Amino acid sequence: PRALSCNTCGGSFADKQAHRDHFKSEWHRHNLSLKLEHRPPVDERTFCEEVALAEA
């Protein structure tokens, strides 16, 4: 079977549902915004840290 991944975020997913859910996630949308600004994507851990800092 072919690996499920996101070319924008670099994430890999165990199954089709996780893959579909990823495309609806804030992390994916954030990386799409970065891509439009010609900036590199952030990994999920960095994204979560940025969100935590913004909410603090």
XYZ file of N, CA and C in Angstrom:
168
model
N 0.819 -1.208 0.000
C 0.000 0.000 0.000
C 0.855 1.261 0.000
N 0.347 2.271 -0.631
C 1.053 3.542 -0.737
C 0.946 4.317 0.571
N 2.031 4.952 0.973
C 2.027 5.758 2.200
C 1.167 7.002 1.984
N 0.439 7.382 3.008
C -0.391 8.582 2.946
C 0.370 9.725 3.592
N 0.554 10.801 2.844
C 1.310 11.936 3.368
C 0.750 13.243 2.823
N 1.233 14.330 3.408
C 0.852 15.673 2.966
C 2.105 16.366 2.449
N 2.099 16.747 1.198
C 3.257 17.430 0.614
C 3.453 18.824 1.192
N 2.402 19.442 1.676
C 2.505 20.784 2.247
C 3.151 20.761 3.623
N 2.709 19.844 4.472
C 3.164 19.808 5.867
C 4.286 18.807 6.117
N 4.393 17.806 5.258
C 5.394 16.768 5.460
C 4.952 15.671 6.407
N 3.687 15.674 6.797
C 3.184 14.663 7.721
C 2.855 13.362 7.020
N 2.934 12.257 7.769
C 2.545 10.934 7.286
C 1.381 10.441 8.130
N 0.514 9.651 7.533
C -0.714 9.244 8.202
C -0.940 7.749 8.070
N -1.458 7.161 9.142
C -1.625 5.714 9.231
C -2.771 5.196 8.368
N -3.806 6.008 8.189
C -4.957 5.531 7.427
C -5.632 6.687 6.687
N -6.580 6.324 5.838
C -7.248 7.326 5.000
C -8.011 8.364 5.816
N -8.637 7.933 6.916
C -9.408 8.882 7.724
C -8.495 9.922 8.368
N -7.365 9.487 8.901
C -6.409 10.429 9.500
C -5.891 11.389 8.437
N -5.675 10.877 7.230
C -5.206 11.687 6.106
C -6.248 12.753 5.767
N -7.524 12.343 5.669
C -8.603 13.291 5.367
C -8.760 14.327 6.479
N -8.719 13.859 7.724
C -8.866 14.774 8.862
C -7.754 15.814 8.884
N -6.554 15.407 8.492
C -5.424 16.336 8.474
C -5.716 17.548 7.593
N -6.313 17.316 6.435
C -6.556 18.414 5.498
C -7.548 19.440 6.036
N -8.294 19.077 7.080
C -9.230 20.003 7.721
C -8.612 20.668 8.948
N -7.390 20.296 9.297
C -6.772 20.759 10.544
C -6.228 22.184 10.444
N -6.148 22.810 11.607
C -5.553 24.147 11.690
C -4.077 24.103 11.285
N -3.378 23.036 11.645
C -1.959 22.892 11.285
C -1.800 22.942 9.763
N -2.630 22.180 9.045
C -2.544 22.167 7.582
C -2.872 23.544 7.008
N -3.928 24.169 7.517
C -4.304 25.505 7.015
C -3.208 26.531 7.282
N -2.571 26.413 8.443
C -1.466 27.322 8.771
C -0.334 27.160 7.754
N 0.014 25.907 7.458
C 1.092 25.674 6.502
C 0.715 26.108 5.090
N -0.553 26.011 4.736
C -0.985 26.537 3.434
C -0.769 28.049 3.372
N -1.073 28.737 4.464
C -0.851 30.188 4.520
C 0.625 30.515 4.373
N 1.462 29.747 5.058
C 2.909 29.963 4.948
C 3.377 29.730 3.513
N 2.846 28.685 2.891
C 3.231 28.356 1.513
C 2.891 29.509 0.563
N 1.730 30.123 0.766
C 1.333 31.258 -0.072
C 2.266 32.449 0.102
N 2.902 32.530 1.271
C 3.857 33.604 1.554
C 5.289 33.193 1.211
N 5.427 32.041 0.543
C 6.741 31.504 0.151
C 7.639 31.269 1.358
N 7.019 30.832 2.467
C 7.756 30.517 3.686
C 7.707 29.012 3.903
N 8.705 28.459 4.590
C 8.717 27.008 4.811
C 7.634 26.584 5.810
N 7.169 25.344 5.696
C 6.161 24.853 6.631
C 6.761 24.617 8.014
N 5.893 24.544 9.015
C 6.326 24.187 10.363
C 5.816 22.781 10.665
N 6.581 22.047 11.474
C 6.123 20.712 11.852
C 5.013 20.836 12.896
N 4.353 19.729 13.171
C 3.190 19.773 14.062
C 3.565 20.219 15.471
N 4.706 19.785 15.962
C 5.140 20.173 17.310
C 5.339 21.691 17.399
N 6.026 22.260 16.411
C 6.262 23.706 16.388
C 4.937 24.456 16.302
N 4.025 23.962 15.480
C 2.718 24.602 15.360
C 1.999 24.613 16.708
N 2.005 23.477 17.407
C 1.343 23.394 18.716
C 1.982 24.349 19.716
N 3.300 24.482 19.665
C 3.996 25.414 20.557
C 3.604 26.855 20.238
N 3.511 27.193 18.952
C 3.116 28.542 18.550
C 1.697 28.858 19.012
N 0.803 27.886 18.896
C -0.583 28.076 19.333
C -0.628 28.286 20.842
N 0.126 27.484 21.582
C 0.149 27.607 23.041
C 0.667 28.979 23.464
N 1.694 29.474 22.786
C 2.236 30.794 23.105
C 1.227 31.893 22.784
N 0.534 31.745 21.678
C -0.443 32.753 21.275
C -1.628 32.800 22.239
N -1.959 31.657 22.824
C -3.096 31.593 23.744
C -2.718 31.994 25.163
N -1.419 32.095 25.444
C -0.963 32.416 26.813
C -1.133 33.887 27.131
